[in-house]
């Protein structure tokens, strides 16, 4: 029986949800798994609420549709919680990961979901400290590696390092890797 | 080219595989006037050769040689471009030349 | 099991996968113009050109009409020519699609399927390709990124075969495949190159020993004969498509044909579908089978030439069939694929039903597919088109 | 410039047996232009008179390689052939040298093919685009094009009681092509064929795309005697409606200044399509047309550095 994990990403255009959904898929594929990463495409530009999707499995993936009933929901911007039902279709056995510096009670009050596994990490804060820019997508991948059985931290770091080394300066690569590691350590159950 | 060929016997894509096959097509029958050349007046400027729409004036070694009646449509441009002082070409009704 | 050569396992989108195949083929001329969702395909290919990874002449034309026109010019010049487009881009090429086929130029085009509007919509349906179904092109559909890559490599062999000589479009569903990162196994460059082979044109404008006239005017005395020749190219294509697929199987172990029969042996009812929806349908078939429901599926890979006989044979033992079209033929009895399938089933008493789904990128969920199977197994009969995922 | 005597020793590329009208000036244009090429040539034609008369299957009047694709895309089509040529040369698969000429009528060039032409020129394909301008859609039955002159009667601008012929002046395509910053742009007329020959040789030698606009009368559309095809192509120049000039690297040069600038009427009269302009009630149109031609001519003189003081005003 295939073990399929379906992840849905929520963000605002420009925060890198498309990239994160794809990065995760790439890392999973490079680690020998089967995966899909795809965004919801539309004319929305920077700032509009957008979604991305990742499927990871130990078997080839044949489904080609959006993820309505995810196993994991990842939210890159906590201001979305006020106007998007990010947990729609998520069963109570699922997992939610939110980028926020707010406390657990505040976050809990903003989502309708009653499940247990809610995690918070201040990914924007980490990114700002480590990279000088509050781009939360790579640290969120680190946090996700910790709280879900998607991709191992080592595999993720290796993949990001290879990919980024081709495009960016060493300083940027290092900053991203540190962010991922810190988010991995700092993510907490709420 | 007289007999029309079936689909198996023609090159694909309506390609004409050789250049200038139109030369075999007679346009001389379109003519109702015929150019007549006066060798004595001709100065071999070859403007008539250059301006014939149908390449129906023959030149050889830079000199006027004759008309290609298989292709001449009898437009009379040759007679018009022949310099007025030369007047080596005149147009005559084609019927004058037929039985 | 066929022998498997060294392959590389990558994570690429459908657009990147086709660009990768194009890179390995290293065509001589690529005529490109941006349109969503094809654009990234040519971005990637332009990178290969500018980084010197291919030695293709890239012509960044000013419209799709000129893209196809330049591709015709290049192919007539005796070289391998490619292009890619979507939706309105294909519609703008429409006039020249017929001319490319009529001139028997083996141009290969990637069509990233998108709706034609109006209203304006950039998402997937098959209305663009279906509009060009009678243009004389071979149409090959892809279920996923892997197939988009595999079909692209095979397309050159099919198009350029002396007994076919027809332009070929490989299609992939816009966004659903074009923008989804998936696992992709590619051949190594040398294997891909030698599979596709060196291009030797049948005719060229650039042969100083034999000047030719191409694109001549055929009057009623010859036009009909030229069109009949084109039909012959289509008749010859199935044999070539199968031969190429066989060779490709020997290289990769991946099997291609006209149809993919999924759990059809003892099936009682089946869905016929093309493109990315096939994967979702397979999942539904499996879950129905787990519940003891004898469901099957046929994925149609090649729409032109249409495999009437094979399809009729594959469906002949069923109680009922549903055809899922990602396109409407307005005023017809059903979608375009439905029309072909029912025509293939002429003389058989098996009911064939038409379902329209996924227009303008409307998601096709497993629930929707299951509802179509439920109709079949419950024997619901409705002579009209039905719709999956449409709000009443 | 190659002399006519020398040219007469060459083999015609556009050969006899084509089915153009008796006395067709565009056919003379095709012949003369291709004779000037004197090399391996790929010629392309947009759909139109010259295409349909020269390539009726299984005949072809082309001794060079020839391609026709559609009405609006000869420039894009030749772009593709030229790209194929470049890649074959680069890969060492072709040793022969080629020149490329795209031909279009004014319909296929000024109107439906303008986008394709502009694109191909901007991309810098090494080709000559030559427009044989006969001032209308003659192939389809003499309809107006944007090159049809003011006042002319055509099938779509008939000389009606209320609207006497075409109400707009010609589009100045040559100027549009100058704005493309091409290696060579010229205006020519088949009435001045030695000038045309010189220009084609220049254009084909230019380091980049070139464009020549050739006034080539259609005697059917202009409603004149076929034998006068060249005469009226020449009168267009002599009346300064169609001045001969060239633009190399943005510099204008007048090819010929008529010794005596003839009144426009000299060109108009005798052309059936302008008969109605000579009716008393249309006298204003004649005047307006002449003024327009004068103004354009003065402006051109100024651009060519031949303007008088007062014409500098006109140039502004």
Coordinates of C-alpha atoms in Angstrom, one line a residue, chain D residues 29 55-56 60 87 89 94 116 131-132 180 196 201 207 218 231 260 294:
Chain D
X29 CA 9.7 43.4 -61.9
X55 CA 3.6 28.3 -59.5
X56 CA 0.6 26.5 -60.8
X60 CA 6.8 26.5 -61.9
X87 CA 22.6 26.9 -39.2
X89 CA 26.5 27.0 -42.9
X94 CA 26.3 23.5 -46.9
X116 CA 5.4 39.7 -40.4
X131 CA 7.3 45.0 -52.5
X132 CA 5.8 45.1 -56.0
X180 CA 13.3 50.1 -38.9
X196 CA 15.8 49.5 -60.0
X201 CA 22.3 44.9 -56.5
X207 CA 25.0 44.0 -44.6
X218 CA -1.3 46.8 -62.9
X231 CA 4.8 54.5 -69.2
X260 CA 10.7 69.1 -65.1
X294 CA 3.7 68.8 -53.6

